[in-house]
XYZ file of C-alpha atoms in Angstrom:
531
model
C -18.902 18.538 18.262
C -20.981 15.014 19.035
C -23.267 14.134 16.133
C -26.524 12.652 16.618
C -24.996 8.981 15.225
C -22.940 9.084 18.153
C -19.627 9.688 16.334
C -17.722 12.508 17.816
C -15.811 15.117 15.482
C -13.308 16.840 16.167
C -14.077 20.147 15.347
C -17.341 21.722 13.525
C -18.349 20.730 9.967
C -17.907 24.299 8.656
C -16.453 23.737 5.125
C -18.287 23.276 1.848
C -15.943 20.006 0.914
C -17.015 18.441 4.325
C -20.776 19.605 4.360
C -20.588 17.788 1.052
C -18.746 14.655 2.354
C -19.950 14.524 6.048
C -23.663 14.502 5.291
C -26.106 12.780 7.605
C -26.820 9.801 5.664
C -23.427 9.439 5.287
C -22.264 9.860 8.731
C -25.034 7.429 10.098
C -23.739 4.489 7.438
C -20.117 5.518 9.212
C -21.390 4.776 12.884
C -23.073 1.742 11.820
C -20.077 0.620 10.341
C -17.818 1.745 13.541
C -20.249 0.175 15.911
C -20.191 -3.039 14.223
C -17.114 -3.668 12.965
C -14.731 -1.650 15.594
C -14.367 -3.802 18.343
C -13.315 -6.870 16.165
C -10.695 -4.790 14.520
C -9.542 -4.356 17.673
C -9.377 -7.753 18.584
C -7.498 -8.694 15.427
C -4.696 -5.865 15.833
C -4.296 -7.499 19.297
C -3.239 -10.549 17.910
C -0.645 -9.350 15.811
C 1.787 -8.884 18.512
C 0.667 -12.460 20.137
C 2.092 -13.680 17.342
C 5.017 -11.385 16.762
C 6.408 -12.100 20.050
C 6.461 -16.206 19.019
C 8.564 -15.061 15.805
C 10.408 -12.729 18.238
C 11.027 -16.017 20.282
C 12.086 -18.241 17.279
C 9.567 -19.497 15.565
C 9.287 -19.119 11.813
C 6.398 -18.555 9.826
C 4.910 -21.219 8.244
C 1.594 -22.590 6.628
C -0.993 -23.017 9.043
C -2.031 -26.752 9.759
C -5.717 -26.130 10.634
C -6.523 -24.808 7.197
C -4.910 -27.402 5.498
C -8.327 -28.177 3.548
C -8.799 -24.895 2.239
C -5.417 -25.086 0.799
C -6.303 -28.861 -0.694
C -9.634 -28.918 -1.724
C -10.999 -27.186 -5.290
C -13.302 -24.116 -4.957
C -13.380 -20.958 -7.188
C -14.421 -17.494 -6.064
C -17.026 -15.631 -7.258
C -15.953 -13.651 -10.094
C -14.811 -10.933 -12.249
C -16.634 -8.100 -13.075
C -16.589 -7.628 -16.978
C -14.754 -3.940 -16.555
C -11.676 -5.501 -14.276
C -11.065 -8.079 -16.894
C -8.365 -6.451 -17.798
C -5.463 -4.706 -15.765
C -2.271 -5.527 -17.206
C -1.279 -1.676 -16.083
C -2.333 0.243 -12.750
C -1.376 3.845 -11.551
C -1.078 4.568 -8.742
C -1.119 8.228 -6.536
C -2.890 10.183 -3.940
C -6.385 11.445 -4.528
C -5.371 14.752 -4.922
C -7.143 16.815 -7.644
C -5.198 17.111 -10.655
C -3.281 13.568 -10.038
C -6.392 12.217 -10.296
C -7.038 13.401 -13.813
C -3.839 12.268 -14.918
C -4.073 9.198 -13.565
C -7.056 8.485 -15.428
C -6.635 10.087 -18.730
C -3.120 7.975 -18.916
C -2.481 5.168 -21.517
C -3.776 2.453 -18.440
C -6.382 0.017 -17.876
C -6.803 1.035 -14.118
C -6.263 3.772 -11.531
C -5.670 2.925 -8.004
C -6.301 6.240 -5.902
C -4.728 5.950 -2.567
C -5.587 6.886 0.786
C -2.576 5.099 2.395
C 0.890 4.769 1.574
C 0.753 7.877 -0.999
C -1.065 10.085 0.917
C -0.143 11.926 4.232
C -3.730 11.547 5.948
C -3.861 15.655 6.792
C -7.979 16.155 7.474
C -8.232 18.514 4.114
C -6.744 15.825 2.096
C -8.555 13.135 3.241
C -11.938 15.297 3.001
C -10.910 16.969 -0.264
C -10.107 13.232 -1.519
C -13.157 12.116 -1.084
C -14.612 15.503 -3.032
C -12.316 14.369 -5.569
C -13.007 10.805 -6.367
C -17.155 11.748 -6.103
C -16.182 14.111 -8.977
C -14.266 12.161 -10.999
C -16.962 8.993 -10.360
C -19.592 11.794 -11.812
C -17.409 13.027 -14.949
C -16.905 15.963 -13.602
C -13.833 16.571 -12.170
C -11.974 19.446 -13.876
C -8.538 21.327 -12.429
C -6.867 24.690 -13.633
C -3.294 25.030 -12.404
C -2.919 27.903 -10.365
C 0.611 28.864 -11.910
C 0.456 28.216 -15.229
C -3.241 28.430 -15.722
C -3.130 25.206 -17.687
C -7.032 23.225 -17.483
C -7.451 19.261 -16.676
C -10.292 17.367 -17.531
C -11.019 14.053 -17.756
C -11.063 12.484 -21.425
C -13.335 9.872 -22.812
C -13.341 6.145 -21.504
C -11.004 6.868 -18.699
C -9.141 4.149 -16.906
C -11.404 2.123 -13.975
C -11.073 3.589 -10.746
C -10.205 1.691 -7.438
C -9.949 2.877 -3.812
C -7.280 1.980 -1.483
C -8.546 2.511 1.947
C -6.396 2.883 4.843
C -4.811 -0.282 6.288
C -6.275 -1.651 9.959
C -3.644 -0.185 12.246
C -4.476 3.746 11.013
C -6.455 5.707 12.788
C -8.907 8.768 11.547
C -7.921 10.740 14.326
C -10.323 13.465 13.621
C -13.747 10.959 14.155
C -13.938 9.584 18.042
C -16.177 7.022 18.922
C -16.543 5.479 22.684
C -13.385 7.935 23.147
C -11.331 6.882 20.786
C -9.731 7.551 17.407
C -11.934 5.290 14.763
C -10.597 2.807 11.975
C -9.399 5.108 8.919
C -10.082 2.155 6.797
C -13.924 2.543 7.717
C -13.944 6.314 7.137
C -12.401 5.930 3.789
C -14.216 2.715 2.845
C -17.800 4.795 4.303
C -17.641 7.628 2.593
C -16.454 6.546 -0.962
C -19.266 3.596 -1.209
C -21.978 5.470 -0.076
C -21.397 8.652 -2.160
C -20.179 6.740 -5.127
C -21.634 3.230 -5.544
C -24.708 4.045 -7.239
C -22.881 6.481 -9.757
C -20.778 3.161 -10.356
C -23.040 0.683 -11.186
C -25.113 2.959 -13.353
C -22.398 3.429 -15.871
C -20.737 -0.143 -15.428
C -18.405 -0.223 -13.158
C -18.822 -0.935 -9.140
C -17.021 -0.173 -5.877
C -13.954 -1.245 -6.022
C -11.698 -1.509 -3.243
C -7.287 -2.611 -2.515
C -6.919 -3.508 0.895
C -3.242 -3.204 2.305
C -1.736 -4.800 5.337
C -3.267 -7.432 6.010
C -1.913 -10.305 7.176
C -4.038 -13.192 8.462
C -7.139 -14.502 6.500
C -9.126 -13.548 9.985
C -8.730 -9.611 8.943
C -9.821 -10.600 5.437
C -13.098 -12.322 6.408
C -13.647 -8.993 8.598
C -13.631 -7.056 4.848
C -16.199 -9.556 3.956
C -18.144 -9.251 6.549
C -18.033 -5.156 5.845
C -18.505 -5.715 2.663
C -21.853 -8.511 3.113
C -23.171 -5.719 5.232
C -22.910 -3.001 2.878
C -24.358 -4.898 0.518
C -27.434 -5.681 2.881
C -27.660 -2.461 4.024
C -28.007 -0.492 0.347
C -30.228 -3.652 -0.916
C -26.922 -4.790 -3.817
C -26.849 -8.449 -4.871
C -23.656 -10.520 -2.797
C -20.809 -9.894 -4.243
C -21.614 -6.211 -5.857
C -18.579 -4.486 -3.671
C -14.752 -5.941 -5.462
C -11.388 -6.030 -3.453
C -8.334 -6.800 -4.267
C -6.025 -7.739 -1.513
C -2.107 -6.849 -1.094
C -0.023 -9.901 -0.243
C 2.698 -7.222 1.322
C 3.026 -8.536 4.660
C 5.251 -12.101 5.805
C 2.735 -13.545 7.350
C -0.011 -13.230 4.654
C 2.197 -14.905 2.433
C 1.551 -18.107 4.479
C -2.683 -17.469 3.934
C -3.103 -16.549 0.233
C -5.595 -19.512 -0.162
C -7.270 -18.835 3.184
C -7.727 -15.220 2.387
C -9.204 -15.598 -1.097
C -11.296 -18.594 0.528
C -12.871 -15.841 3.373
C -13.408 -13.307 0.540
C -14.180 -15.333 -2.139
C -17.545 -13.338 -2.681
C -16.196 -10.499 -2.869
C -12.196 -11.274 -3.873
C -10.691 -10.827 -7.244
C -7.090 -11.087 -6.815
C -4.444 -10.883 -4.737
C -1.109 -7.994 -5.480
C 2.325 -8.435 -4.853
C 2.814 -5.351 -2.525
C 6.665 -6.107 -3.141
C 7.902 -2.735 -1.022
C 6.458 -3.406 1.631
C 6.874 -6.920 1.620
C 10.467 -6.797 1.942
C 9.531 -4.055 4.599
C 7.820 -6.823 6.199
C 10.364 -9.475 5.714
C 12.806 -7.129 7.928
C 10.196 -6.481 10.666
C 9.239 -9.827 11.160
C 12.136 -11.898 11.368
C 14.199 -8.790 13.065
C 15.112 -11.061 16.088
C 16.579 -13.437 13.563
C 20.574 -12.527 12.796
C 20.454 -15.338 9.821
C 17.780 -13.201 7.977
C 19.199 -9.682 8.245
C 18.861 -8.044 4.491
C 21.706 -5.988 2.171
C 21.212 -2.616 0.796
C 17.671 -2.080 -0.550
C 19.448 -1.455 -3.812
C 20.314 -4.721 -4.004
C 16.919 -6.666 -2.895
C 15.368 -7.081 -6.353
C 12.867 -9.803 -7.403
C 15.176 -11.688 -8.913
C 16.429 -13.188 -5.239
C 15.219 -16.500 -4.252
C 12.929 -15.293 -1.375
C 11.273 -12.748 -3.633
C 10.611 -15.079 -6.683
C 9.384 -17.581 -4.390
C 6.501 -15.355 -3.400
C 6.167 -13.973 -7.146
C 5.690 -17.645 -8.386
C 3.388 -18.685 -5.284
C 1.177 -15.697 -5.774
C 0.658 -16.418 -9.516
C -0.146 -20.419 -8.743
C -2.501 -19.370 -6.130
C -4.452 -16.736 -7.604
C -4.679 -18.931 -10.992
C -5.995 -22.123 -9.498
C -8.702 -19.843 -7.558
C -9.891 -17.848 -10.816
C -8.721 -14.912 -9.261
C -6.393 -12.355 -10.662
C -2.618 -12.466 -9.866
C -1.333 -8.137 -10.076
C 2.473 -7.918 -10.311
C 4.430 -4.569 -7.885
C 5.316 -1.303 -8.349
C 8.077 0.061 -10.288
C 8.867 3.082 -8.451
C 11.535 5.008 -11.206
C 9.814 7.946 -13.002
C 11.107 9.198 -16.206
C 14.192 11.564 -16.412
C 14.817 14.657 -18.363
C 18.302 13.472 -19.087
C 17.787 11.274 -21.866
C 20.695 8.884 -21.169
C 19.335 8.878 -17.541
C 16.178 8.276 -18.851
C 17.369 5.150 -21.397
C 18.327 3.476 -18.452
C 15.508 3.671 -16.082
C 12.995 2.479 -19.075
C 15.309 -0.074 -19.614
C 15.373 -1.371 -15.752
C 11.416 -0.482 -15.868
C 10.881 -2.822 -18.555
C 13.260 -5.823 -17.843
C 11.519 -5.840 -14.338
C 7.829 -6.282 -15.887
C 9.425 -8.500 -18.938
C 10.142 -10.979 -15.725
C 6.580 -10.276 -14.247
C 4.665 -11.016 -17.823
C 6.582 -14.169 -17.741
C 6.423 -15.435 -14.854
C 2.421 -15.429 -15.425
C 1.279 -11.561 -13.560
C -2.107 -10.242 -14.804
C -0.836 -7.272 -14.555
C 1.239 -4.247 -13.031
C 1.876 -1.287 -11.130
C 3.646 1.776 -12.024
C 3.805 5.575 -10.249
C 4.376 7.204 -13.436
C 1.564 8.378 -16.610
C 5.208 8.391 -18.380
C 5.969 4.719 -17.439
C 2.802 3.098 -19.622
C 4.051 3.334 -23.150
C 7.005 1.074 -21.959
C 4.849 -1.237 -19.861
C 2.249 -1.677 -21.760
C 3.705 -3.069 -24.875
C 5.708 -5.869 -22.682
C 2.195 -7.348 -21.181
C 0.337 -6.389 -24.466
C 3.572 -9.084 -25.896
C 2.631 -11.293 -23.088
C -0.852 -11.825 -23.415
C -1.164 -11.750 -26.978
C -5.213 -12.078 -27.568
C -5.972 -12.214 -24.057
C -6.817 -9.783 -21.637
C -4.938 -11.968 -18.654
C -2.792 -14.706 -18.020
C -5.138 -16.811 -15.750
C -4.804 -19.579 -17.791
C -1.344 -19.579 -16.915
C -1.461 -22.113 -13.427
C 1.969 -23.027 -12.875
C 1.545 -26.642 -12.455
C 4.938 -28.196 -13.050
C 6.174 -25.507 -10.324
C 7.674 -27.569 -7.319
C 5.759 -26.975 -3.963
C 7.141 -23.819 -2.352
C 7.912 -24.168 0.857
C 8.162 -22.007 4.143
C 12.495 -22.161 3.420
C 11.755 -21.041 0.023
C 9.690 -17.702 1.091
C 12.203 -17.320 3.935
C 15.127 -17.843 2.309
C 18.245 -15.538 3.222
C 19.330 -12.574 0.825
C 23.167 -12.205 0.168
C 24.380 -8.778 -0.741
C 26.469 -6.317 0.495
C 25.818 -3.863 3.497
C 28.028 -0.617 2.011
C 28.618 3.058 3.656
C 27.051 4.301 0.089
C 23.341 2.326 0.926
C 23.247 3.412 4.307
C 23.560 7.207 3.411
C 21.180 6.413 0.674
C 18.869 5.345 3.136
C 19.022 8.219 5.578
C 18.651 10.676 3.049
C 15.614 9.131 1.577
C 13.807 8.476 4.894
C 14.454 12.049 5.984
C 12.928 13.363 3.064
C 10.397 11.116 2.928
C 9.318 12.076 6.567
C 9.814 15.514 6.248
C 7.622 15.793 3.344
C 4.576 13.248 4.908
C 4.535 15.439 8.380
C 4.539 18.713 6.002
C 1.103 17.077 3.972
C 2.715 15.061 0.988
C 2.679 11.455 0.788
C 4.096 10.568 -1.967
C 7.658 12.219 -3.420
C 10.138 11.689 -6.268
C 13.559 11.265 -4.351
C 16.534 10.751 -5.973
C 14.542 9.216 -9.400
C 12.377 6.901 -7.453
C 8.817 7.817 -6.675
C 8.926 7.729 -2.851
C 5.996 6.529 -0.812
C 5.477 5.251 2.912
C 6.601 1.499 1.811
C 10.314 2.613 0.617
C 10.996 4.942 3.657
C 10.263 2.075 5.856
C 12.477 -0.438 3.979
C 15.113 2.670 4.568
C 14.866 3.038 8.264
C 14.082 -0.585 9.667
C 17.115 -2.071 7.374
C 19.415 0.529 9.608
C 17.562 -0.519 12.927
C 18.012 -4.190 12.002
C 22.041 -3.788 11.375
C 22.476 -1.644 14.254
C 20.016 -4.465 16.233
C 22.622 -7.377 15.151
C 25.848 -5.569 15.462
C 26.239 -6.498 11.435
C 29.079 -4.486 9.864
C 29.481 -2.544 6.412
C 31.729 -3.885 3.736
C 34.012 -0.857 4.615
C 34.411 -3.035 8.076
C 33.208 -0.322 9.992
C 30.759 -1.323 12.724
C 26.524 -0.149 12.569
C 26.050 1.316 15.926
C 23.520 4.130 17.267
C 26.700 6.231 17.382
C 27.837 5.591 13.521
C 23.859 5.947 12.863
C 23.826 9.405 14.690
C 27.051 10.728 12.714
C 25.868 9.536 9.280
C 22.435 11.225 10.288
C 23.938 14.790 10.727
C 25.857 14.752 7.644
C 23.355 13.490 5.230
C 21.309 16.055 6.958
C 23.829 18.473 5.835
C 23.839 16.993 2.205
C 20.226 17.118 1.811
C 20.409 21.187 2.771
C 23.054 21.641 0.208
C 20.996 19.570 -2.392
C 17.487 21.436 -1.344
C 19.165 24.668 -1.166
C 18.805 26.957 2.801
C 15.719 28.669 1.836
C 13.979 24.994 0.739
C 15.674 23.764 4.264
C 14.644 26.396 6.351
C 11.065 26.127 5.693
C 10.531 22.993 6.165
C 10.298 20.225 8.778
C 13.612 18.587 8.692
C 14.749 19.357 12.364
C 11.063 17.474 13.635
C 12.074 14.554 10.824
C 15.505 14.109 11.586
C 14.061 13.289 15.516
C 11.560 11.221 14.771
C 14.262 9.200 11.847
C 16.384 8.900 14.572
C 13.900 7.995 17.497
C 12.492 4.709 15.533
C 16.073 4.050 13.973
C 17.732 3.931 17.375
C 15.544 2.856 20.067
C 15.156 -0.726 21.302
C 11.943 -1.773 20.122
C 11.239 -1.488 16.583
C 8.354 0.931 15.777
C 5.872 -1.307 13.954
C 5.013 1.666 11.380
C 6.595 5.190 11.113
C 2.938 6.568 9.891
C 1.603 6.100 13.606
C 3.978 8.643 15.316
C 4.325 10.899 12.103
C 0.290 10.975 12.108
C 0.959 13.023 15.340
C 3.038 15.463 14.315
C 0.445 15.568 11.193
C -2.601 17.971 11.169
């Protein structure tokens, strides 16, 4: 069907969610936004492997020259709107219904609901998210399980809610324009400001956006130009529409001041996207033998490379008046108490370091994770609602060999099993419709499985052995593959097995783990095989 605003869907709008979503004023704000904004999100995707191939080459990252001024001179952004002054604990989840609920009834400040890493971008969920979030924006969202007949509704003062839109590289497959597939980021950031914005400011809030992936300041000052536009277009003062950007990418590491500079209008902090930051850190420098990482087990923030960008982040954000948002712990809370001693003791020694190091705040995937959290920033801040008094100043410079720095640890037969079990899972369940998925005690998302399956590409790339002395090759990869296969259908149980997806996951695992150039993101082929 070709709508009048020139977008092309790809099939009727014949439900009630999307008549509701896909109106006409909504889908003309959409191609404005597409026509504008498309071809220069083009052009900056098109750089990104301009400058991969330098780093593929032997070049390292580094701060960029040109910019030194922004980096040197004293400027501030805009500011912080009075209902994000305080954040010292996020959720996060998908935007389906009743997470949604829980996510904002739960004992935190904030609610991040996700259309990216969390959520498997099926057409129903994306539409149905966006039904979701207008609901919960009006006070209305409400949920009765099916199975247990149990009712969820939101309770009073719930947490503030902010959108994660769908990084640069995704497409919405199911919206063409000039024959094409158009930015999901556009669809998602369309259709949740212009159904929600006004609902927002009326009761104090705003629209609120996280940005993910980005990695030059370039694709930042694109978001502010969106963003200027909006604000233009629906007659809001400058600076109206929030983001808050995720330093989760290697090269963005090396732009924190230029970003925040670009969207300093509209900027008001930056988030230590630690999963897929070490995701990053792999895909980047995966030409470079000397930078070749251990088990994931064993890359924690406490290794040089990691604190460096911890402690950068915090210095940054702080001397720019912007907020500095610690990562995600990605345990969830056991039923076996002694099990579940342990993980709320790793939970909070992990935010104890982020309070102290000088965080605003922090992530967890959990409602079951914020009466531990909580209390350690609540410790932390004392009578403030931040730590943005908290500059760093007698830090020494950090320097492009800090953030770079090699990570020792060992490379065992145990991590690399680990690994293929949790990335077939994880893609089994994202082709089936689910994003996001406890595994094994951690709460699973698109960041983890890639840290699984681009760790195995990069020893099998560099011939690296395991501390058993046996050799990573496609072959070793390939055996390991079929009989944590088999494991996983004795854990999930045949009839589990059988109906799912595991035969198309275990291909595509072992199509981006094996072949010779590493696949960039695992979402872009999965999003094939996804409806």
């Amino acid at each position: 069907m070709s709508h009048d605003t020139g977008l092309t869907l790809a099939a009727p709008i014949r439900s009630s969610a999307e008549k509701e979503i896909l109106t006409e004023d909504a889908l003309a704000f959409l191609n404005e936004l597409v026509q504008r904004f498309t071809p220069a999100r083009n052009a900056l995707l098109a750089e990104r492997p301009v400058w991969q191939a330098k780093i593929d080459a032997g070049a390292l990252p580094d701060f960029l020259p040109d910019t030194a001024s922004i980096r040197n001179d004293n400027w501030k952004i805009r500011g912080i709107p009075a209902d994000l002054m305080d954040r010292r604990v996020e959720i996060t989840g998908p935007v389906d219904r009743k997470m949604i609920i829980n996510a904002l009834n739960a004992n935190v400040k904030v609610f991040m609901a996700d259309f990216e890493d969390s959520l498997a971008p099926a057409w129903d969920k994306v539409i149905d998210g966006q039904v979701n979030l207008r609901d919960a924006v009006n006070g209305t969202i409400t949920y009765t399980d099916p199975q247990t007949g149990k009712n969820y509704a939101l309770k009073e003062n719930p947490a503030v809610l902010i959108c994660r839109v769908r990084g640069l590289h995704l497409p919405e497959k199911h919206v063409h324009w000039q024959g094409a597939p158009i930015p999901g980021g556009l669809f998602d950031f369309a259709l949740y400001f212009h159904h929600n914005h006004r609902q927002l400011l009326d009761k104090g809030s705003g629209p609120y956006f996280y940005l993910p992936k980005t990695q030059t300041y370039q694709e930042a000052a694109w978001w502010s130009d969106i963003f200027s536009f909006t604000e233009d277009r629906y007659g809001l003062p400058r600076g109206t529409i929030k983001a808050t950007i995720l330093i989760e990418t290697l090269p963005a590491v090396f732009q924190m001041d230029e970003i925040l500079y670009h969207l300093r209008d509209h900027i008001v902090g930056l988030n230590c996207g630690r999963w897929d930051y070490i995701f990053s850190y792999i895909k980047t420098l995966k030409n470079h033998p000397d930078r070749v990482l251990p088990d994931r087990q064993a890359v924690t923030m406490e290794k040089s490379f990691l604190s460096a960008y911890s402690k950068l982040l915090i210095k940054t954000c702080h001397r720019r008046g912007a907020f500095a948002m610690g990562g995600m712990a990605a345990f969830i809370p056991s039923k076996d108490a002694e099990r579940n001693t342990w993980v709320l003791d790793k939970v909070r020694a992990d935010k104890e370091l982020e309070a102290s190091n000088g965080h605003d705040g922090t992530w967890i995937a959990h409602p079951g994770l914020a009466d531990t959290v909580l209390p350690v920033f609540d410790r932390a801040f004392g009578a403030r609602c931040n730590q943005l008094g908290v500059l760093r100043e007698n830090d020494p410079p950090t320097t492009a060999a800090d953030l770079l720095a090699p990570c020792s640890g060992g490379r065992t037969d145990a991590g690399m099993r680990a690994n293929i079990r949790v990335a077939l899972q994880y893609i089994e369940a994202w082709i089936s419709g689910n994003g996001c998925v406890p595994i094994y005690g951690l709460m699973e998302d698109a960041a983890t499985a890639e840290i699984s399956r681009t760790s195995i590409w990069q020893w099998i790339r560099h011939g690296k052995t395991l501390d058993n002395g046996e050799r990573v090759t496609p072959a070793l990869f390939e055996k390991m593959l079929a009989e944590e296969t088999a494991v996983v259908r004795q854990e999930l149980g045949d009839a589990r097995f059988n109906s799912g997806r595991f035969d198309e996951a275990a291909a595509l695992l072992h199509r981006i783990t094996t072949q010779d150039e590493l696949i960039d993101f695992l979402t872009l082929p999965g999003y094939e095989l996804l409806a």
